[in-house]
GROMACS .gro file of N, CA and C in nm:
model
  423
    1MET      N    1   1.712   0.088  -0.126
    1MET     CA    2   1.618  -0.005  -0.087
    1MET      C    3   1.610  -0.032   0.032
    2GLY      N    4   1.607   0.039   0.136
    2GLY     CA    5   1.610   0.037   0.272
    2GLY      C    6   1.446   0.054   0.295
    3LEU      N    7   1.425   0.142   0.288
    3LEU     CA    8   1.267   0.123   0.337
    3LEU      C    9   1.199   0.008   0.244
    4LEU      N   10   1.199  -0.026   0.138
    4LEU     CA   11   1.093  -0.130   0.070
    4LEU      C   12   1.157  -0.309   0.159
    5ASP      N   13   1.267  -0.283   0.183
    5ASP     CA   14   1.342  -0.433   0.259
    5ASP      C   15   1.218  -0.343   0.425
    6SER      N   16   1.240  -0.277   0.413
    6SER     CA   17   1.164  -0.266   0.645
    6SER      C   18   1.055  -0.342   0.596
    7LEU      N   19   1.012  -0.261   0.467
    7LEU     CA   20   0.835  -0.301   0.495
    7LEU      C   21   0.840  -0.449   0.481
    8THR      N   22   0.896  -0.510   0.373
    8THR     CA   23   0.834  -0.654   0.336
    8THR      C   24   0.931  -0.735   0.433
    9SER      N   25   1.029  -0.724   0.520
    9SER     CA   26   1.052  -0.764   0.624
    9SER      C   27   0.938  -0.777   0.720
   10ALA      N   28   0.854  -0.665   0.765
   10ALA     CA   29   0.817  -0.650   0.882
   10ALA      C   30   0.673  -0.664   0.853
   11LEU      N   31   0.660  -0.764   0.697
   11LEU     CA   32   0.507  -0.827   0.676
   11LEU      C   33   0.515  -0.937   0.648
   12GLY      N   34   0.640  -1.021   0.707
   12GLY     CA   35   0.675  -1.155   0.709
   12GLY      C   36   0.686  -1.198   0.572
   13SER      N   37   0.695  -1.134   0.463
   13SER     CA   38   0.754  -1.183   0.323
   13SER      C   39   0.826  -1.373   0.381
   14GLY      N   40   0.796  -1.421   0.341
   14GLY     CA   41   0.828  -1.555   0.342
   14GLY      C   42   0.962  -1.565   0.274
   15ASP      N   43   0.933  -1.600   0.173
   15ASP     CA   44   1.064  -1.633   0.091
   15ASP      C   45   1.176  -1.482   0.027
   16ALA      N   46   1.310  -1.505  -0.024
   16ALA     CA   47   1.324  -1.371  -0.093
   16ALA      C   48   1.280  -1.369  -0.199
   17THR      N   49   1.216  -1.438  -0.315
   17THR     CA   50   1.161  -1.384  -0.438
   17THR      C   51   1.037  -1.375  -0.400
   18GLN      N   52   0.944  -1.407  -0.251
   18GLN     CA   53   0.764  -1.337  -0.235
   18GLN      C   54   0.880  -1.192  -0.197
   19GLY      N   55   0.990  -1.121  -0.085
   19GLY     CA   56   0.959  -1.029  -0.056
   19GLY      C   57   1.049  -0.881  -0.163
   20SER      N   58   1.091  -0.957  -0.254
   20SER     CA   59   1.130  -0.935  -0.328
   20SER      C   60   1.029  -0.860  -0.423
   21ALA      N   61   0.881  -0.984  -0.494
   21ALA     CA   62   0.807  -0.940  -0.519
   21ALA      C   63   0.745  -0.806  -0.472
   22HIS      N   64   0.690  -0.831  -0.362
   22HIS     CA   65   0.633  -0.738  -0.229
   22HIS      C   66   0.723  -0.659  -0.262
   23ALA      N   67   0.896  -0.622  -0.212
   23ALA     CA   68   0.946  -0.464  -0.278
   23ALA      C   69   0.898  -0.421  -0.386
   24SER      N   70   0.892  -0.498  -0.527
   24SER     CA   71   0.894  -0.395  -0.655
   24SER      C   72   0.729  -0.403  -0.635
   25VAL      N   73   0.621  -0.426  -0.608
   25VAL     CA   74   0.501  -0.372  -0.610
   25VAL      C   75   0.503  -0.304  -0.512
   26LEU      N   76   0.557  -0.282  -0.400
   26LEU     CA   77   0.541  -0.206  -0.325
   26LEU      C   78   0.588  -0.062  -0.349
   27ALA      N   79   0.734  -0.044  -0.465
   27ALA     CA   80   0.782   0.083  -0.537
   27ALA      C   81   0.640   0.149  -0.622
   28ALA      N   82   0.595   0.014  -0.681
   28ALA     CA   83   0.554   0.105  -0.818
   28ALA      C   84   0.390   0.143  -0.815
   29ALA      N   85   0.357   0.061  -0.622
   29ALA     CA   86   0.178   0.148  -0.575
   29ALA      C   87   0.323   0.299  -0.546
   30MET      N   88   0.354   0.327  -0.468
   30MET     CA   89   0.395   0.398  -0.399
   30MET      C   90   0.420   0.539  -0.516
   31GLU      N   91   0.501   0.466  -0.639
   31GLU     CA   92   0.500   0.549  -0.803
   31GLU      C   93   0.337   0.621  -0.815
   32TYR      N   94   0.224   0.491  -0.834
   32TYR     CA   95   0.139   0.470  -0.862
   32TYR      C   96   0.055   0.627  -0.861
   33VAL      N   97   0.018   0.613  -0.694
   33VAL     CA   98  -0.024   0.683  -0.576
   33VAL      C   99  -0.012   0.836  -0.615
   34ASN      N  100   0.128   0.852  -0.569
   34ASN     CA  101   0.222   1.033  -0.616
   34ASN      C  102   0.195   1.015  -0.724
   35GLN      N  103   0.156   0.982  -0.873
   35GLN     CA  104   0.093   0.981  -1.009
   35GLN      C  105  -0.018   1.031  -1.012
   36GLN      N  106  -0.126   1.034  -0.901
   36GLN     CA  107  -0.223   1.022  -0.887
   36GLN      C  108  -0.271   1.183  -0.875
   37PRO      N  109  -0.388   1.201  -0.972
   37PRO     CA  110  -0.430   1.381  -0.894
   37PRO      C  111  -0.473   1.327  -0.745
   38GLY      N  112  -0.430   1.458  -0.705
   38GLY     CA  113  -0.432   1.437  -0.563
   38GLY      C  114  -0.416   1.376  -0.513
   39GLY      N  115  -0.268   1.274  -0.506
   39GLY     CA  116  -0.180   1.177  -0.472
   39GLY      C  117  -0.277   1.080  -0.411
   40LEU      N  118  -0.236   1.040  -0.228
   40LEU     CA  119  -0.327   0.960  -0.180
   40LEU      C  120  -0.498   0.994  -0.146
   41GLY      N  121  -0.466   1.143  -0.125
   41GLY     CA  122  -0.682   1.220  -0.165
   41GLY      C  123  -0.708   1.138  -0.228
   42GLY      N  124  -0.625   1.138  -0.375
   42GLY     CA  125  -0.727   1.110  -0.471
   42GLY      C  126  -0.719   0.938  -0.450
   43VAL      N  127  -0.652   0.865  -0.414
   43VAL     CA  128  -0.677   0.705  -0.365
   43VAL      C  129  -0.834   0.739  -0.311
   44VAL      N  130  -0.811   0.717  -0.192
   44VAL     CA  131  -0.874   0.776  -0.087
   44VAL      C  132  -1.025   0.804  -0.117
   45GLN      N  133  -1.044   0.924  -0.165
   45GLN     CA  134  -1.191   0.893  -0.326
   45GLN      C  135  -1.200   0.798  -0.346
   46SER      N  136  -1.130   0.764  -0.452
   46SER     CA  137  -1.189   0.641  -0.502
   46SER      C  138  -1.213   0.500  -0.469
   47PHE      N  139  -1.171   0.500  -0.300
   47PHE     CA  140  -1.175   0.369  -0.184
   47PHE      C  141  -1.331   0.426  -0.194
   48GLU      N  142  -1.341   0.576  -0.133
   48GLU     CA  143  -1.493   0.593  -0.104
   48GLU      C  144  -1.570   0.602  -0.210
   49GLN      N  145  -1.562   0.647  -0.360
   49GLN     CA  146  -1.663   0.604  -0.454
   49GLN      C  147  -1.697   0.462  -0.440
   50ASN      N  148  -1.625   0.344  -0.416
   50ASN     CA  149  -1.637   0.225  -0.428
   50ASN      C  150  -1.706   0.109  -0.343
   51GLY      N  151  -1.722   0.215  -0.248
   51GLY     CA  152  -1.823   0.205  -0.086
   51GLY      C  153  -1.687   0.103  -0.001
   52LEU      N  154  -1.608   0.171   0.027
   52LEU     CA  155  -1.477   0.142   0.093
   52LEU      C  156  -1.412   0.242   0.172
   53GLY      N  157  -1.498   0.355   0.201
   53GLY     CA  158  -1.397   0.457   0.278
   53GLY      C  159  -1.370   0.395   0.424
   54GLY      N  160  -1.513   0.336   0.495
   54GLY     CA  161  -1.445   0.251   0.596
   54GLY      C  162  -1.363   0.157   0.623
   55VAL      N  163  -1.259   0.141   0.498
   55VAL     CA  164  -1.150   0.040   0.533
   55VAL      C  165  -1.057   0.091   0.498
   56ILE      N  166  -1.003   0.228   0.440
   56ILE     CA  167  -0.962   0.304   0.379
   56ILE      C  168  -0.976   0.437   0.565
   57GLY      N  169  -1.039   0.437   0.573
   57GLY     CA  170  -1.049   0.536   0.625
   57GLY      C  171  -0.961   0.492   0.781
   58SER      N  172  -0.976   0.331   0.830
   58SER     CA  173  -0.957   0.270   0.939
   58SER      C  174  -0.733   0.230   0.908
   59TRP      N  175  -0.748   0.226   0.799
   59TRP     CA  176  -0.591   0.304   0.729
   59TRP      C  177  -0.551   0.392   0.784
   60ILE      N  178  -0.571   0.444   0.787
   60ILE     CA  179  -0.576   0.679   0.804
   60ILE      C  180  -0.563   0.677   1.012
   61GLY      N  181  -0.695   0.620   1.031
   61GLY     CA  182  -0.654   0.617   1.124
   61GLY      C  183  -0.587   0.564   1.241
   62ASN      N  184  -0.625   0.553   1.377
   62ASN     CA  185  -0.547   0.521   1.451
   62ASN      C  186  -0.569   0.369   1.552
   63GLY      N  187  -0.706   0.353   1.488
   63GLY     CA  188  -0.703   0.179   1.503
   63GLY      C  189  -0.682   0.165   1.431
   64GLU      N  190  -0.723  -0.013   1.436
   64GLU     CA  191  -0.640  -0.150   1.399
   64GLU      C  192  -0.707  -0.131   1.195
   65ASN      N  193  -0.605  -0.184   1.128
   65ASN     CA  194  -0.654  -0.185   1.018
   65ASN      C  195  -0.763  -0.270   0.930
   66GLN      N  196  -0.854  -0.226   0.927
   66GLN     CA  197  -0.937  -0.329   0.833
   66GLN      C  198  -0.876  -0.421   0.730
   67PRO      N  199  -0.888  -0.542   0.698
   67PRO     CA  200  -0.830  -0.578   0.604
   67PRO      C  201  -0.935  -0.544   0.455
   68ILE      N  202  -0.871  -0.593   0.333
   68ILE     CA  203  -0.955  -0.601   0.230
   68ILE      C  204  -0.904  -0.656   0.098
   69SER      N  205  -0.948  -0.747   0.064
   69SER     CA  206  -0.940  -0.902  -0.047
   69SER      C  207  -0.833  -0.813  -0.169
   70SER      N  208  -0.809  -0.937  -0.238
   70SER     CA  209  -0.783  -0.864  -0.396
   70SER      C  210  -0.856  -0.785  -0.485
   71ASP      N  211  -0.981  -0.890  -0.471
   71ASP     CA  212  -1.070  -0.873  -0.511
   71ASP      C  213  -1.128  -0.697  -0.546
   72GLN      N  214  -1.113  -0.681  -0.394
   72GLN     CA  215  -1.127  -0.531  -0.394
   72GLN      C  216  -1.055  -0.447  -0.395
   73ILE      N  217  -0.917  -0.473  -0.432
   73ILE     CA  218  -0.811  -0.372  -0.435
   73ILE      C  219  -0.826  -0.377  -0.651
   74GLU      N  220  -0.867  -0.502  -0.685
   74GLU     CA  221  -0.884  -0.476  -0.839
   74GLU      C  222  -1.001  -0.407  -0.872
   75SER      N  223  -1.151  -0.419  -0.796
   75SER     CA  224  -1.253  -0.334  -0.862
   75SER      C  225  -1.175  -0.197  -0.822
   76THR      N  226  -1.160  -0.140  -0.674
   76THR     CA  227  -1.110   0.028  -0.695
   76THR      C  228  -1.009   0.054  -0.744
   77LEU      N  229  -0.872  -0.014  -0.782
   77LEU     CA  230  -0.805   0.076  -0.847
   77LEU      C  231  -0.822   0.067  -1.002
   78GLY      N  232  -0.882  -0.026  -0.963
   78GLY     CA  233  -0.881  -0.048  -1.210
   78GLY      C  234  -0.865  -0.222  -1.225
   79SER      N  235  -0.815  -0.236  -1.320
   79SER     CA  236  -0.788  -0.334  -1.404
   79SER      C  237  -0.618  -0.317  -1.484
   80ASP      N  238  -0.655  -0.200  -1.504
   80ASP     CA  239  -0.525  -0.105  -1.567
   80ASP      C  240  -0.407  -0.034  -1.514
   81ALA      N  241  -0.525  -0.006  -1.395
   81ALA     CA  242  -0.410   0.061  -1.274
   81ALA      C  243  -0.321  -0.092  -1.215
   82VAL      N  244  -0.401  -0.244  -1.210
   82VAL     CA  245  -0.310  -0.364  -1.177
   82VAL      C  246  -0.226  -0.413  -1.213
   83SER      N  247  -0.290  -0.359  -1.362
   83SER     CA  248  -0.166  -0.435  -1.509
   83SER      C  249  -0.098  -0.258  -1.445
   84ALA      N  250  -0.034  -0.220  -1.478
   84ALA     CA  251   0.057  -0.084  -1.505
   84ALA      C  252   0.145  -0.125  -1.326
   85ILE      N  253   0.089  -0.130  -1.222
   85ILE     CA  254   0.179  -0.191  -1.156
   85ILE      C  255   0.283  -0.289  -1.163
   86ALA      N  256   0.193  -0.419  -1.234
   86ALA     CA  257   0.225  -0.479  -1.241
   86ALA      C  258   0.390  -0.535  -1.313
   87GLN      N  259   0.290  -0.471  -1.457
   87GLN     CA  260   0.471  -0.440  -1.552
   87GLN      C  261   0.475  -0.345  -1.503
   88LYS      N  262   0.554  -0.292  -1.434
   88LYS     CA  263   0.674  -0.164  -1.363
   88LYS      C  264   0.726  -0.234  -1.230
   89ALA      N  265   0.647  -0.311  -1.191
   89ALA     CA  266   0.708  -0.444  -1.087
   89ALA      C  267   0.759  -0.502  -1.178
   90GLY      N  268   0.729  -0.577  -1.282
   90GLY     CA  269   0.788  -0.690  -1.278
   90GLY      C  270   0.717  -0.848  -1.262
   91VAL      N  271   0.652  -0.799  -1.180
   91VAL     CA  272   0.488  -0.916  -1.133
   91VAL      C  273   0.391  -0.945  -1.226
   92PRO      N  274   0.385  -1.098  -1.159
   92PRO     CA  275   0.267  -1.154  -1.271
   92PRO      C  276   0.151  -1.063  -1.233
   93ALA      N  277   0.037  -0.986  -1.347
   93ALA     CA  278  -0.048  -0.901  -1.284
   93ALA      C  279  -0.165  -0.978  -1.188
   94ASP      N  280  -0.179  -1.133  -1.209
   94ASP     CA  281  -0.303  -1.194  -1.099
   94ASP      C  282  -0.218  -1.210  -0.969
   95GLN      N  283  -0.085  -1.179  -1.021
   95GLN     CA  284  -0.040  -1.170  -0.785
   95GLN      C  285  -0.024  -1.035  -0.773
   96VAL      N  286  -0.043  -0.939  -0.876
   96VAL     CA  287  -0.030  -0.723  -0.818
   96VAL      C  288  -0.137  -0.736  -0.631
   97SER      N  289  -0.266  -0.803  -0.701
   97SER     CA  290  -0.389  -0.766  -0.618
   97SER      C  291  -0.391  -0.811  -0.477
   98GLY      N  292  -0.365  -0.932  -0.449
   98GLY     CA  293  -0.315  -0.948  -0.359
   98GLY      C  294  -0.196  -0.951  -0.296
   99ILE      N  295  -0.060  -0.888  -0.352
   99ILE     CA  296   0.038  -0.828  -0.274
   99ILE      C  297  -0.033  -0.687  -0.223
  100LEU      N  298  -0.086  -0.641  -0.329
  100LEU     CA  299  -0.137  -0.489  -0.255
  100LEU      C  300  -0.212  -0.504  -0.152
  101SER      N  301  -0.325  -0.635  -0.133
  101SER     CA  302  -0.405  -0.638  -0.023
  101SER      C  303  -0.351  -0.647   0.119
  102GLN      N  304  -0.209  -0.710   0.106
  102GLN     CA  305  -0.147  -0.738   0.232
  102GLN      C  306  -0.031  -0.574   0.241
  103VAL      N  307  -0.009  -0.510   0.172
  103VAL     CA  308   0.099  -0.410   0.137
  103VAL      C  309   0.056  -0.278   0.237
  104LEU      N  310  -0.040  -0.293   0.094
  104LEU     CA  311  -0.138  -0.113   0.109
  104LEU      C  312  -0.174  -0.048   0.213
  105PRO      N  313  -0.266  -0.144   0.323
  105PRO     CA  314  -0.243  -0.135   0.473
  105PRO      C  315  -0.222  -0.044   0.489
  106HIS      N  316  -0.009  -0.142   0.533
  106HIS     CA  317   0.042  -0.109   0.590
  106HIS      C  318   0.080   0.063   0.579
  107LEU      N  319   0.074   0.057   0.445
  107LEU     CA  320   0.209   0.165   0.361
  107LEU      C  321   0.106   0.287   0.439
  108VAL      N  322  -0.043   0.237   0.383
  108VAL     CA  323  -0.125   0.424   0.382
  108VAL      C  324  -0.113   0.407   0.515
  109ASP      N  325  -0.140   0.365   0.592
  109ASP     CA  326  -0.130   0.334   0.798
  109ASP      C  327   0.047   0.398   0.821
  110LYS      N  328   0.098   0.423   0.780
  110LYS     CA  329   0.226   0.502   0.774
  110LYS      C  330   0.271   0.640   0.746
  111ALA      N  331   0.210   0.649   0.683
  111ALA     CA  332   0.216   0.720   0.564
  111ALA      C  333   0.106   0.815   0.657
  112THR      N  334   0.046   0.823   0.711
  112THR     CA  335  -0.078   0.880   0.811
  112THR      C  336  -0.066   0.860   0.890
  113PRO      N  337   0.007   0.906   1.015
  113PRO     CA  338   0.057   0.886   1.098
  113PRO      C  339  -0.011   0.948   1.225
  114ASN      N  340  -0.086   1.028   1.191
  114ASN     CA  341  -0.166   1.186   1.235
  114ASN      C  342  -0.327   1.144   1.227
  115GLY      N  343  -0.300   1.039   1.145
  115GLY     CA  344  -0.493   1.024   1.135
  115GLY      C  345  -0.466   1.087   1.039
  116GLU      N  346  -0.464   1.165   0.948
  116GLU     CA  347  -0.488   1.242   0.809
  116GLU      C  348  -0.382   1.216   0.706
  117VAL      N  349  -0.444   1.293   0.661
  117VAL     CA  350  -0.365   1.220   0.457
  117VAL      C  351  -0.263   1.393   0.459
  118PRO      N  352  -0.157   1.307   0.439
  118PRO     CA  353  -0.062   1.484   0.449
  118PRO      C  354  -0.092   1.569   0.376
  119GLN      N  355  -0.092   1.712   0.360
  119GLN     CA  356  -0.066   1.807   0.232
  119GLN      C  357   0.026   1.700   0.103
  120GLY      N  358  -0.061   1.742   0.001
  120GLY     CA  359   0.030   1.719  -0.152
  120GLY      C  360  -0.008   1.537  -0.129
  121GLY      N  361  -0.056   1.451  -0.052
  121GLY     CA  362  -0.109   1.371  -0.050
  121GLY      C  363  -0.011   1.242  -0.094
  122GLY      N  364   0.122   1.277  -0.138
  122GLY     CA  365   0.158   1.213  -0.168
  122GLY      C  366   0.264   1.068  -0.012
  123PHE      N  367   0.299   0.991  -0.092
  123PHE     CA  368   0.434   0.895  -0.039
  123PHE      C  369   0.599   1.013  -0.008
  124ASP      N  370   0.621   1.019   0.137
  124ASP     CA  371   0.761   1.047   0.126
  124ASP      C  372   0.845   0.965   0.172
  125ALA      N  373   0.925   0.886   0.133
  125ALA     CA  374   0.999   0.769   0.090
  125ALA      C  375   1.100   0.783   0.270
  126SER      N  376   1.146   0.945   0.232
  126SER     CA  377   1.234   0.927   0.357
  126SER      C  378   1.122   0.899   0.527
  127SER      N  379   1.028   1.004   0.486
  127SER     CA  380   0.963   0.963   0.645
  127SER      C  381   0.857   0.857   0.635
  128LEU      N  382   0.852   0.742   0.581
  128LEU     CA  383   0.777   0.633   0.595
  128LEU      C  384   0.904   0.545   0.641
  129LEU      N  385   1.036   0.543   0.626
  129LEU     CA  386   1.078   0.456   0.662
  129LEU      C  387   1.137   0.497   0.777
  130GLY      N  388   1.149   0.592   0.894
  130GLY     CA  389   1.132   0.613   1.031
  130GLY      C  390   1.021   0.559   1.045
  131ALA      N  391   0.856   0.564   1.066
  131ALA     CA  392   0.721   0.486   1.115
  131ALA      C  393   0.792   0.375   1.051
  132LEU      N  394   0.845   0.293   0.995
  132LEU     CA  395   0.862   0.194   0.974
  132LEU      C  396   0.897   0.083   1.089
  133GLY      N  397   1.005   0.135   1.147
  133GLY     CA  398   1.043   0.126   1.248
  133GLY      C  399   0.979   0.047   1.361
  134GLY      N  400   0.855   0.119   1.371
  134GLY     CA  401   0.806   0.003   1.458
  134GLY      C  402   0.702  -0.038   1.415
  135LEU      N  403   0.708  -0.079   1.268
  135LEU     CA  404   0.603  -0.214   1.312
  135LEU      C  405   0.708  -0.299   1.229
  136LEU      N  406   0.852  -0.308   1.275
  136LEU     CA  407   0.913  -0.396   1.234
  136LEU      C  408   0.921  -0.436   1.375
  137GLY      N  409   0.969  -0.359   1.487
  137GLY     CA  410   0.937  -0.407   1.610
  137GLY      C  411   0.789  -0.504   1.656
  138LYS      N  412   0.668  -0.398   1.598
  138LYS     CA  413   0.561  -0.538   1.668
  138LYS      C  414   0.590  -0.689   1.589
  139ARG      N  415   0.606  -0.635   1.449
  139ARG     CA  416   0.597  -0.794   1.402
  139ARG      C  417   0.736  -0.888   1.482
  140GLU      N  418   0.835  -0.855   1.490
  140GLU     CA  419   0.947  -0.939   1.521
  140GLU      C  420   0.989  -1.008   1.676
  141GLY      N  421   0.816  -0.891   1.792
  141GLY     CA  422   0.789  -0.988   1.900
  141GLY      C  423   0.723  -1.114   1.944
   0.00000   0.00000   0.00000
């Protein structure tokens, strides 16, 4: 689980339990995105349809990532998706939106290093692992 451990460490997850929850939600979220029609492109479209195109655009672009609230995550992905991610991750549903609001911007940012959604639109865990090395360096400094 190197990628997940790296990302949760980079995000400064407090204790081991919190880090484990972040890793579990992150894995479930990656699977969710990869299963969506259009992959990440489909998720981007969902954000745009919910008035959050600028927010996800900042994650894809090369500037600073705009924050997102747990309520915005819930309304954009839908409660069914959040519940499914929670069930798959083994994390209480009321915590998943908050965790996603912390990890999803970083994940999308690192999945789009050239400021574009990759063809195929899915998350490639092996390529994300290398990209997260830079994130680790920024957090530890």
